[in-house]
Amino acid sequence: MRGGWQGDLWHCCLAQALVGSENPFSLACERRQAPQDTLYALALRDMERLRALFDAPLPDADAWPLLRDFHHEGRCTGDGALLTELAAALAQADCPAQMLARLTDFYRTRGVGLLGLGQVFRAESAPGGARLTPVEERLPVRLGDLVGYEKQKQQLLANTEAFLAGHHANNVLLYGDAGTGKSTSIQAIANEYAAQGLRLIEIYKDQYALIPAILRQIKSRNYRFILFLDDLSFEENETSYKYLKAVMEGGAEAAPENVRIYATSNRRHLVREIWRDRSDMEQDEGMHRSDTMQEKLSLVARFGVTINFSKPTQKEYFQIVTELAKRYPEITLTDAELCAEANKWELSHGGISGRTAQQFINYLAGKSENA
């Protein structure tokens, strides 16, 4: 069952239709501008008809009563729980006016349509532009789950909170060694602030041409959007970074104020440099190679905040291991034993990193459970 709906599935279907309807009235309510004019009168008339649908008698079919009181042990997503709660609130309203008041309150606090119920999205090409698809199976990670990197997390939080408050905020680049928590930090931000209207749209490297179409869909909505570019980097012969620069600073049309780009990269300067880029002696069609290097490096300047996630020292690595182990009661090794085993693990599993530490702890936890 979609989203793990419970209770009266007929009411849930009606609630889904109301929440998914992006129309002048619902969008005005989403922007905290609930109309009190002809739109409101029309919406109230619609609610009178919906009241009759909510109160529709049960058919004689044997299965129908089961669907009007449905319960199962399956997974219930957060979105499904919201729909179930709204459906019950609308059904319990005393009159159409109260139903409309509860619906408009939902629009103001939760939003409308796909962007209202979803929190994290992926983009795909569609006729005439781009289509956003909600990511339902997400890691429930929070920033507190990432051990260490407190200064880096605070920088990320400060910029994100300023963005959500409507203050000046920057595009953010998280760079550094692999496995240090860059992508996890951005995913955690999406989970931390979804209830405050933050939405995350993950865009892959071959999808940058979709960004203008995505911006057209989201620029007038009452949410704050992070375009998440994971593992951002360019090879010497790639030129799509020029397109990205224009998107970040706006061209003829200013970049939307409710959109920021958060990117991760293992490269500080994003574009791979070669030695000849530094030589003014070589020219290619009249252009100095050093000019080419500056053009490449200028992409980083579009990120007002750059945060370094460097590989932990061995001491920090051991701290991460011992802190993670406390979350698994089945792991009974002493700190000294943990560090000794963690040292053996990292030597044969990719070196020191937060990811290696988590993999080691997963191994120990699984081993303890099977003992």
mmCIF file of C-alpha atoms in Angstrom:
data_model
loop_
_atom_site.group_PDB
_atom_site.id
_atom_site.type_symbol
_atom_site.label_atom_id
_atom_site.label_comp_id
_atom_site.label_asym_id
_atom_site.label_seq_id
_atom_site.Cartn_x
_atom_site.Cartn_y
_atom_site.Cartn_z
ATOM 1 C CA MET A 1 0.000 0.000 0.000
ATOM 2 C CA ARG A 2 1.349 3.387 -1.032
ATOM 3 C CA GLY A 3 3.352 5.037 1.752
ATOM 4 C CA GLY A 4 1.958 2.614 4.332
ATOM 5 C CA TRP A 5 -1.520 4.148 4.589
ATOM 6 C CA GLN A 6 -3.578 2.982 7.537
ATOM 7 C CA GLY A 7 -7.215 3.323 8.549
ATOM 8 C CA ASP A 8 -9.804 4.413 5.998
ATOM 9 C CA LEU A 9 -8.185 4.017 2.581
ATOM 10 C CA TRP A 10 -11.064 5.823 0.851
ATOM 11 C CA HIS A 11 -10.411 8.888 2.994
ATOM 12 C CA CYS A 12 -6.672 8.547 2.317
ATOM 13 C CA CYS A 13 -7.315 8.539 -1.442
ATOM 14 C CA LEU A 14 -9.412 11.714 -1.154
ATOM 15 C CA ALA A 15 -6.741 13.369 0.998
ATOM 16 C CA GLN A 16 -4.057 12.393 -1.533
ATOM 17 C CA ALA A 17 -6.055 14.027 -4.327
ATOM 18 C CA LEU A 18 -6.370 17.237 -2.290
ATOM 19 C CA VAL A 19 -2.695 17.369 -1.323
ATOM 20 C CA GLY A 20 -1.529 16.567 -4.836
ATOM 21 C CA SER A 21 -3.612 19.273 -6.503
ATOM 22 C CA GLU A 22 -1.441 22.246 -7.448
ATOM 23 C CA ASN A 23 -4.002 24.954 -8.244
ATOM 24 C CA PRO A 24 -4.224 28.734 -7.637
ATOM 25 C CA PHE A 25 -5.878 28.267 -4.233
ATOM 26 C CA SER A 26 -3.537 25.588 -2.865
ATOM 27 C CA LEU A 27 -0.410 27.378 -4.125
ATOM 28 C CA ALA A 28 -1.578 30.648 -2.560
ATOM 29 C CA CYS A 29 -2.072 28.842 0.753
ATOM 30 C CA GLU A 30 1.408 27.311 0.455
ATOM 31 C CA ARG A 31 2.808 30.838 0.193
ATOM 32 C CA ARG A 32 1.018 31.737 3.449
ATOM 33 C CA GLN A 33 -1.463 33.889 1.533
ATOM 34 C CA ALA A 34 -4.751 32.029 1.971
ATOM 35 C CA PRO A 35 -7.224 33.983 -0.173
ATOM 36 C CA GLN A 36 -10.455 35.300 1.285
ATOM 37 C CA ASP A 37 -12.034 36.206 -2.053
ATOM 38 C CA THR A 38 -13.716 34.386 -4.905
ATOM 39 C CA LEU A 39 -11.049 31.645 -4.801
ATOM 40 C CA TYR A 40 -11.982 30.915 -1.194
ATOM 41 C CA ALA A 41 -15.697 30.800 -2.065
ATOM 42 C CA LEU A 42 -15.020 28.358 -4.898
ATOM 43 C CA ALA A 43 -12.826 26.203 -2.659
ATOM 44 C CA LEU A 44 -15.590 26.119 -0.049
ATOM 45 C CA ARG A 45 -18.090 24.963 -2.666
ATOM 46 C CA ASP A 46 -15.691 22.188 -3.657
ATOM 47 C CA MET A 47 -15.336 21.207 -0.018
ATOM 48 C CA GLU A 48 -19.099 20.832 0.282
ATOM 49 C CA ARG A 49 -18.989 18.242 -2.502
ATOM 50 C CA LEU A 50 -15.969 16.548 -0.908
ATOM 51 C CA ARG A 51 -17.843 16.351 2.378
ATOM 52 C CA ALA A 52 -20.412 14.207 0.612
ATOM 53 C CA LEU A 53 -17.672 11.958 -0.756
ATOM 54 C CA PHE A 54 -16.114 11.574 2.692
ATOM 55 C CA ASP A 55 -19.531 10.604 4.071
ATOM 56 C CA ALA A 56 -20.356 8.198 1.233
ATOM 57 C CA PRO A 57 -22.060 5.017 2.527
ATOM 58 C CA LEU A 58 -20.293 1.669 2.331
ATOM 59 C CA PRO A 59 -21.058 -0.454 -0.738
ATOM 60 C CA ASP A 60 -22.310 -3.971 -0.222
ATOM 61 C CA ALA A 61 -19.096 -5.593 -1.463
ATOM 62 C CA ASP A 62 -17.490 -7.832 1.153
ATOM 63 C CA ALA A 63 -14.000 -6.323 0.754
ATOM 64 C CA TRP A 64 -15.055 -2.704 1.117
ATOM 65 C CA PRO A 65 -15.439 -2.654 4.935
ATOM 66 C CA LEU A 66 -11.891 -4.022 5.211
ATOM 67 C CA LEU A 67 -10.563 -1.108 3.153
ATOM 68 C CA ARG A 68 -12.426 1.381 5.350
ATOM 69 C CA ASP A 69 -10.561 0.044 8.407
ATOM 70 C CA PHE A 70 -7.227 -1.095 7.016
ATOM 71 C CA HIS A 71 -4.199 -2.041 9.139
ATOM 72 C CA HIS A 72 -1.045 -3.921 8.255
ATOM 73 C CA GLU A 73 2.450 -4.530 9.562
ATOM 74 C CA GLY A 74 4.266 -3.051 6.578
ATOM 75 C CA ARG A 75 6.569 -0.054 6.572
ATOM 76 C CA CYS A 76 4.834 3.293 7.045
ATOM 77 C CA THR A 77 6.772 6.191 5.562
ATOM 78 C CA GLY A 78 6.655 9.703 7.005
ATOM 79 C CA ASP A 79 4.692 10.837 3.963
ATOM 80 C CA GLY A 80 2.157 8.043 4.445
ATOM 81 C CA ALA A 81 1.690 8.953 8.098
ATOM 82 C CA LEU A 82 1.028 12.588 7.145
ATOM 83 C CA LEU A 83 -1.635 11.539 4.628
ATOM 84 C CA THR A 84 -3.293 9.211 7.135
ATOM 85 C CA GLU A 85 -3.355 11.968 9.759
ATOM 86 C CA LEU A 86 -4.799 14.527 7.333
ATOM 87 C CA ALA A 87 -7.456 12.095 6.111
ATOM 88 C CA ALA A 88 -8.627 11.484 9.683
ATOM 89 C CA ALA A 89 -8.668 15.232 10.455
ATOM 90 C CA LEU A 90 -10.779 16.000 7.388
ATOM 91 C CA ALA A 91 -13.200 13.151 8.128
ATOM 92 C CA GLN A 92 -13.690 14.343 11.716
ATOM 93 C CA ALA A 93 -14.377 17.974 10.750
ATOM 94 C CA ASP A 94 -17.835 19.240 11.766
ATOM 95 C CA CYS A 95 -18.580 21.070 8.509
ATOM 96 C CA PRO A 96 -17.109 21.930 5.085
ATOM 97 C CA ALA A 97 -15.716 25.225 6.410
ATOM 98 C CA GLN A 98 -13.799 23.366 9.118
ATOM 99 C CA MET A 99 -12.561 20.865 6.543
ATOM 100 C CA LEU A 100 -11.273 23.728 4.414
ATOM 101 C CA ALA A 101 -9.590 25.342 7.428
ATOM 102 C CA ARG A 102 -7.754 22.101 8.229
ATOM 103 C CA LEU A 103 -6.756 21.642 4.611
ATOM 104 C CA THR A 104 -5.411 25.188 4.240
ATOM 105 C CA ASP A 105 -3.470 24.748 7.493
ATOM 106 C CA PHE A 106 -1.875 21.643 5.973
ATOM 107 C CA TYR A 107 -0.997 23.599 2.826
ATOM 108 C CA ARG A 108 0.678 26.320 4.903
ATOM 109 C CA THR A 109 2.707 24.001 7.106
ATOM 110 C CA ARG A 110 3.407 21.036 4.813
ATOM 111 C CA GLY A 111 2.970 22.340 1.287
ATOM 112 C CA VAL A 112 1.281 21.132 -1.871
ATOM 113 C CA GLY A 113 1.837 18.351 -4.349
ATOM 114 C CA LEU A 114 5.056 16.506 -4.997
ATOM 115 C CA LEU A 115 7.274 19.126 -3.389
ATOM 116 C CA GLY A 116 5.035 19.378 -0.346
ATOM 117 C CA LEU A 117 5.208 15.764 0.744
ATOM 118 C CA GLY A 118 8.612 14.854 -0.688
ATOM 119 C CA GLN A 119 11.895 15.897 0.900
ATOM 120 C CA VAL A 120 14.654 14.491 -1.300
ATOM 121 C CA PHE A 121 14.365 14.231 -5.082
ATOM 122 C CA ARG A 122 16.204 12.964 -8.115
ATOM 123 C CA ALA A 123 15.830 14.493 -11.560
ATOM 124 C CA GLU A 124 15.250 12.796 -14.858
ATOM 125 C CA SER A 125 14.740 14.012 -18.381
ATOM 126 C CA ALA A 126 11.134 14.355 -19.518
ATOM 127 C CA PRO A 127 9.396 15.705 -22.616
ATOM 128 C CA GLY A 128 9.689 19.469 -22.499
ATOM 129 C CA GLY A 129 12.093 19.619 -19.553
ATOM 130 C CA ALA A 130 12.760 17.719 -16.341
ATOM 131 C CA ARG A 131 10.759 15.611 -13.926
ATOM 132 C CA LEU A 132 11.448 15.369 -10.189
ATOM 133 C CA THR A 133 10.982 12.006 -8.497
ATOM 134 C CA PRO A 134 10.852 11.652 -4.684
ATOM 135 C CA VAL A 135 13.412 9.384 -3.047
ATOM 136 C CA GLU A 136 11.419 7.253 -0.628
ATOM 137 C CA GLU A 137 14.139 4.937 0.702
ATOM 138 C CA ARG A 138 16.479 7.410 2.372
ATOM 139 C CA LEU A 139 19.113 6.993 5.029
ATOM 140 C CA PRO A 140 17.746 8.479 8.289
ATOM 141 C CA VAL A 141 21.162 9.968 9.021
ATOM 142 C CA ARG A 142 21.579 13.045 11.224
ATOM 143 C CA LEU A 143 24.615 15.246 11.739
ATOM 144 C CA GLY A 144 25.037 13.803 15.219
ATOM 145 C CA ASP A 145 25.644 10.421 13.611
ATOM 146 C CA LEU A 146 28.843 11.756 12.005
ATOM 147 C CA VAL A 147 31.601 11.498 14.592
ATOM 148 C CA GLY A 148 34.141 14.318 14.600
ATOM 149 C CA TYR A 149 34.422 17.203 12.133
ATOM 150 C CA GLU A 150 32.583 19.521 14.532
ATOM 151 C CA LYS A 151 33.977 22.746 13.026
ATOM 152 C CA GLN A 152 33.023 21.639 9.534
ATOM 153 C CA LYS A 153 29.508 20.690 10.599
ATOM 154 C CA GLN A 154 29.022 24.052 12.307
ATOM 155 C CA GLN A 155 30.057 25.892 9.124
ATOM 156 C CA LEU A 156 27.540 23.878 7.136
ATOM 157 C CA LEU A 157 24.801 24.450 9.716
ATOM 158 C CA ALA A 158 25.409 28.192 9.902
ATOM 159 C CA ASN A 159 25.112 28.675 6.147
ATOM 160 C CA THR A 160 22.047 26.429 5.891
ATOM 161 C CA GLU A 161 20.228 28.136 8.758
ATOM 162 C CA ALA A 162 20.914 31.553 7.218
ATOM 163 C CA PHE A 163 19.528 30.257 3.925
ATOM 164 C CA LEU A 164 16.369 28.945 5.602
ATOM 165 C CA ALA A 165 15.875 32.250 7.428
ATOM 166 C CA GLY A 166 15.976 34.158 4.146
ATOM 167 C CA HIS A 167 19.307 35.804 4.951
ATOM 168 C CA HIS A 168 22.363 35.995 2.723
ATOM 169 C CA ALA A 169 23.772 32.505 2.191
ATOM 170 C CA ASN A 170 26.355 30.993 -0.112
ATOM 171 C CA ASN A 171 26.818 28.029 -2.363
ATOM 172 C CA VAL A 172 28.896 25.444 -0.492
ATOM 173 C CA LEU A 173 31.723 23.158 -1.587
ATOM 174 C CA LEU A 174 32.752 20.296 0.694
ATOM 175 C CA TYR A 175 36.094 18.944 -0.495
ATOM 176 C CA GLY A 176 38.654 16.531 0.832
ATOM 177 C CA ASP A 177 39.550 12.891 1.134
ATOM 178 C CA ALA A 178 37.157 10.083 0.262
ATOM 179 C CA GLY A 179 35.118 8.537 3.064
ATOM 180 C CA THR A 180 35.273 11.534 5.401
ATOM 181 C CA GLY A 181 31.515 12.267 5.520
ATOM 182 C CA LYS A 182 31.025 15.002 2.911
ATOM 183 C CA SER A 183 27.988 13.470 1.210
ATOM 184 C CA THR A 184 26.625 12.172 4.500
ATOM 185 C CA SER A 185 26.712 15.672 5.959
ATOM 186 C CA ILE A 186 24.573 17.078 3.148
ATOM 187 C CA GLN A 187 22.112 14.186 3.385
ATOM 188 C CA ALA A 188 21.906 14.797 7.131
ATOM 189 C CA ILE A 189 21.159 18.487 6.540
ATOM 190 C CA ALA A 190 18.185 17.477 4.387
ATOM 191 C CA ASN A 191 16.841 15.285 7.192
ATOM 192 C CA GLU A 192 17.469 17.873 9.914
ATOM 193 C CA TYR A 193 15.599 20.723 8.219
ATOM 194 C CA ALA A 194 12.926 19.070 6.054
ATOM 195 C CA ALA A 195 10.187 20.184 8.453
ATOM 196 C CA GLN A 196 11.350 23.795 8.000
ATOM 197 C CA GLY A 197 10.847 23.631 4.231
ATOM 198 C CA LEU A 198 14.277 22.485 3.054
ATOM 199 C CA ARG A 199 14.275 20.278 -0.031
ATOM 200 C CA LEU A 200 17.217 18.452 -1.592
ATOM 201 C CA ILE A 201 17.489 17.711 -5.318
ATOM 202 C CA GLU A 202 20.328 15.383 -6.315
ATOM 203 C CA ILE A 203 21.685 16.079 -9.797
ATOM 204 C CA TYR A 204 24.195 13.848 -11.529
ATOM 205 C CA LYS A 205 27.038 15.046 -13.700
ATOM 206 C CA ASP A 206 25.323 14.212 -16.994
ATOM 207 C CA GLN A 207 22.185 16.123 -15.942
ATOM 208 C CA TYR A 208 23.477 19.690 -15.690
ATOM 209 C CA ALA A 209 21.543 20.596 -18.826
ATOM 210 C CA LEU A 210 18.351 19.893 -16.842
ATOM 211 C CA ILE A 211 19.079 22.596 -14.266
ATOM 212 C CA PRO A 212 17.269 25.451 -16.088
ATOM 213 C CA ALA A 213 14.128 23.300 -16.386
ATOM 214 C CA ILE A 214 14.369 22.359 -12.709
ATOM 215 C CA LEU A 215 14.756 26.003 -11.683
ATOM 216 C CA ARG A 216 11.625 26.935 -13.605
ATOM 217 C CA GLN A 217 9.665 24.401 -11.530
ATOM 218 C CA ILE A 218 10.954 25.411 -8.122
ATOM 219 C CA LYS A 219 11.789 29.120 -8.203
ATOM 220 C CA SER A 220 8.299 30.308 -7.235
ATOM 221 C CA ARG A 221 7.618 27.673 -4.574
ATOM 222 C CA ASN A 222 7.637 28.367 -0.867
ATOM 223 C CA TYR A 223 10.540 26.052 -0.071
ATOM 224 C CA ARG A 224 14.303 26.341 0.102
ATOM 225 C CA PHE A 225 16.080 24.065 -2.354
ATOM 226 C CA ILE A 226 19.583 22.652 -2.297
ATOM 227 C CA LEU A 227 20.854 21.325 -5.607
ATOM 228 C CA PHE A 228 23.184 18.537 -4.509
ATOM 229 C CA LEU A 229 26.095 17.821 -6.863
ATOM 230 C CA ASP A 230 27.936 14.826 -5.435
ATOM 231 C CA ASP A 231 31.520 14.036 -6.425
ATOM 232 C CA LEU A 232 31.839 17.157 -8.570
ATOM 233 C CA SER A 233 34.958 17.146 -10.748
ATOM 234 C CA PHE A 234 35.981 17.735 -14.340
ATOM 235 C CA GLU A 235 38.678 16.336 -16.552
ATOM 236 C CA GLU A 236 40.934 18.558 -18.623
ATOM 237 C CA ASN A 237 38.923 18.272 -21.846
ATOM 238 C CA GLU A 238 35.496 18.802 -20.283
ATOM 239 C CA THR A 239 33.753 22.139 -20.716
ATOM 240 C CA SER A 240 30.464 21.626 -18.853
ATOM 241 C CA TYR A 241 31.974 23.474 -15.865
ATOM 242 C CA LYS A 242 31.489 26.698 -17.852
ATOM 243 C CA TYR A 243 27.766 25.999 -18.015
ATOM 244 C CA LEU A 244 27.673 25.364 -14.275
ATOM 245 C CA LYS A 245 29.413 28.676 -13.566
ATOM 246 C CA ALA A 246 26.702 30.536 -15.447
ATOM 247 C CA VAL A 247 23.955 28.731 -13.542
ATOM 248 C CA MET A 248 25.524 29.534 -10.161
ATOM 249 C CA GLU A 249 25.812 33.268 -10.782
ATOM 250 C CA GLY A 250 22.872 33.742 -13.114
ATOM 251 C CA GLY A 251 22.929 34.896 -16.701
ATOM 252 C CA ALA A 252 20.362 37.169 -18.252
ATOM 253 C CA GLU A 253 18.007 35.918 -15.528
ATOM 254 C CA ALA A 254 19.083 36.115 -11.902
ATOM 255 C CA ALA A 255 19.518 32.849 -10.012
ATOM 256 C CA PRO A 256 16.485 32.104 -7.774
ATOM 257 C CA GLU A 257 16.896 33.325 -4.205
ATOM 258 C CA ASN A 258 15.410 30.081 -2.835
ATOM 259 C CA VAL A 259 18.062 27.857 -4.449
ATOM 260 C CA ARG A 260 21.663 27.125 -3.450
ATOM 261 C CA ILE A 261 24.181 24.591 -4.724
ATOM 262 C CA TYR A 262 25.922 22.254 -2.291
ATOM 263 C CA ALA A 263 28.632 20.130 -3.899
ATOM 264 C CA THR A 264 31.186 17.579 -2.754
ATOM 265 C CA SER A 265 34.502 16.815 -4.395
ATOM 266 C CA ASN A 266 37.741 15.005 -3.714
ATOM 267 C CA ARG A 267 39.515 17.826 -5.600
ATOM 268 C CA ARG A 268 40.085 21.228 -4.081
ATOM 269 C CA HIS A 269 39.923 22.979 -7.463
ATOM 270 C CA LEU A 270 37.391 20.605 -9.097
ATOM 271 C CA VAL A 271 39.153 20.606 -12.469
ATOM 272 C CA ARG A 272 42.242 18.416 -12.913
ATOM 273 C CA GLU A 273 45.282 20.573 -13.484
ATOM 274 C CA ILE A 274 48.236 19.530 -15.598
ATOM 275 C CA TRP A 275 51.684 21.114 -15.548
ATOM 276 C CA ARG A 276 51.369 22.780 -18.946
ATOM 277 C CA ASP A 277 48.415 24.818 -17.585
ATOM 278 C CA ARG A 278 50.977 26.742 -15.543
ATOM 279 C CA SER A 279 53.246 27.650 -18.436
ATOM 280 C CA ASP A 280 52.830 31.008 -20.153
ATOM 281 C CA MET A 281 55.272 29.854 -22.819
ATOM 282 C CA GLU A 282 52.749 27.567 -24.498
ATOM 283 C CA GLN A 283 49.923 29.031 -26.465
ATOM 284 C CA ASP A 284 46.927 27.469 -28.118
ATOM 285 C CA GLU A 285 45.216 29.650 -30.723
ATOM 286 C CA GLY A 286 46.582 32.745 -29.057
ATOM 287 C CA MET A 287 45.533 31.939 -25.508
ATOM 288 C CA HIS A 288 48.095 31.502 -22.732
ATOM 289 C CA ARG A 289 47.859 28.211 -20.869
ATOM 290 C CA SER A 290 47.880 30.092 -17.539
ATOM 291 C CA ASP A 291 44.716 31.878 -18.691
ATOM 292 C CA THR A 292 43.123 28.481 -19.176
ATOM 293 C CA MET A 293 44.138 27.451 -15.670
ATOM 294 C CA GLN A 294 42.603 30.588 -14.171
ATOM 295 C CA GLU A 295 39.370 29.958 -16.036
ATOM 296 C CA LYS A 296 39.204 26.460 -14.605
ATOM 297 C CA LEU A 297 40.004 27.543 -11.056
ATOM 298 C CA SER A 298 37.441 30.336 -11.163
ATOM 299 C CA LEU A 299 34.663 27.760 -10.751
ATOM 300 C CA VAL A 300 35.667 27.347 -7.101
ATOM 301 C CA ALA A 301 35.173 31.076 -6.568
ATOM 302 C CA ARG A 302 31.455 30.582 -7.196
ATOM 303 C CA PHE A 303 31.299 28.713 -3.898
ATOM 304 C CA GLY A 304 31.244 31.309 -1.139
ATOM 305 C CA VAL A 305 31.848 28.642 1.505
ATOM 306 C CA THR A 306 34.461 25.919 1.049
ATOM 307 C CA ILE A 307 34.818 23.342 3.824
ATOM 308 C CA ASN A 308 37.708 20.912 4.054
ATOM 309 C CA PHE A 309 37.027 17.337 5.194
ATOM 310 C CA SER A 310 40.550 15.982 5.462
ATOM 311 C CA LYS A 311 41.567 12.434 6.284
ATOM 312 C CA PRO A 312 41.629 11.898 10.082
ATOM 313 C CA THR A 313 44.853 11.289 11.925
ATOM 314 C CA GLN A 314 45.323 7.864 13.444
ATOM 315 C CA LYS A 315 44.339 9.258 16.851
ATOM 316 C CA GLU A 316 41.158 10.753 15.387
ATOM 317 C CA TYR A 317 40.475 7.486 13.576
ATOM 318 C CA PHE A 318 40.660 5.564 16.841
ATOM 319 C CA GLN A 319 38.348 8.130 18.470
ATOM 320 C CA ILE A 320 35.807 7.607 15.685
ATOM 321 C CA VAL A 321 36.020 3.820 16.111
ATOM 322 C CA THR A 322 35.528 3.880 19.882
ATOM 323 C CA GLU A 323 32.678 6.394 19.649
ATOM 324 C CA LEU A 324 30.871 4.352 16.999
ATOM 325 C CA ALA A 325 31.347 1.156 19.002
ATOM 326 C CA LYS A 326 29.339 2.672 21.894
ATOM 327 C CA ARG A 327 26.256 2.597 19.669
ATOM 328 C CA TYR A 328 26.438 -1.201 19.377
ATOM 329 C CA PRO A 329 25.940 -2.950 22.759
ATOM 330 C CA GLU A 330 26.849 -6.285 21.194
ATOM 331 C CA ILE A 331 30.444 -5.076 20.725
ATOM 332 C CA THR A 332 32.180 -5.865 24.018
ATOM 333 C CA LEU A 333 35.848 -5.228 23.155
ATOM 334 C CA THR A 334 37.804 -2.791 25.310
ATOM 335 C CA ASP A 335 38.993 0.464 23.769
ATOM 336 C CA ALA A 336 42.526 -0.902 23.547
ATOM 337 C CA GLU A 337 41.309 -4.052 21.799
ATOM 338 C CA LEU A 338 39.133 -1.983 19.448
ATOM 339 C CA CYS A 339 42.041 0.221 18.436
ATOM 340 C CA ALA A 340 44.317 -2.743 17.838
ATOM 341 C CA GLU A 341 41.744 -4.459 15.632
ATOM 342 C CA ALA A 342 40.840 -1.206 13.880
ATOM 343 C CA ASN A 343 44.498 -0.698 13.003
ATOM 344 C CA LYS A 344 44.655 -4.143 11.369
ATOM 345 C CA TRP A 345 41.391 -3.448 9.527
ATOM 346 C CA GLU A 346 42.418 -0.147 7.962
ATOM 347 C CA LEU A 347 45.699 -1.568 6.696
ATOM 348 C CA SER A 348 43.800 -3.963 4.457
ATOM 349 C CA HIS A 349 40.629 -1.955 3.774
ATOM 350 C CA GLY A 350 41.522 1.317 2.118
ATOM 351 C CA GLY A 351 43.306 3.264 4.824
ATOM 352 C CA ILE A 352 42.137 5.657 7.530
ATOM 353 C CA SER A 353 38.736 7.330 7.081
ATOM 354 C CA GLY A 354 35.374 7.636 8.755
ATOM 355 C CA ARG A 355 33.950 5.231 6.189
ATOM 356 C CA THR A 356 36.595 2.625 7.020
ATOM 357 C CA ALA A 357 35.784 3.043 10.717
ATOM 358 C CA GLN A 358 32.060 2.461 10.088
ATOM 359 C CA GLN A 359 32.791 -0.587 7.931
ATOM 360 C CA PHE A 360 34.968 -2.011 10.696
ATOM 361 C CA ILE A 361 32.220 -1.476 13.280
ATOM 362 C CA ASN A 362 29.646 -3.083 10.953
ATOM 363 C CA TYR A 363 31.952 -6.091 10.669
ATOM 364 C CA LEU A 364 32.326 -6.406 14.441
ATOM 365 C CA ALA A 365 28.584 -5.983 15.052
ATOM 366 C CA GLY A 366 27.722 -8.628 12.457
ATOM 367 C CA LYS A 367 30.338 -10.980 13.865
ATOM 368 C CA SER A 368 28.943 -10.555 17.400
ATOM 369 C CA GLU A 369 25.367 -11.167 16.231
ATOM 370 C CA ASN A 370 26.371 -14.416 14.526
ATOM 371 C CA ALA A 371 28.423 -15.657 17.465
#
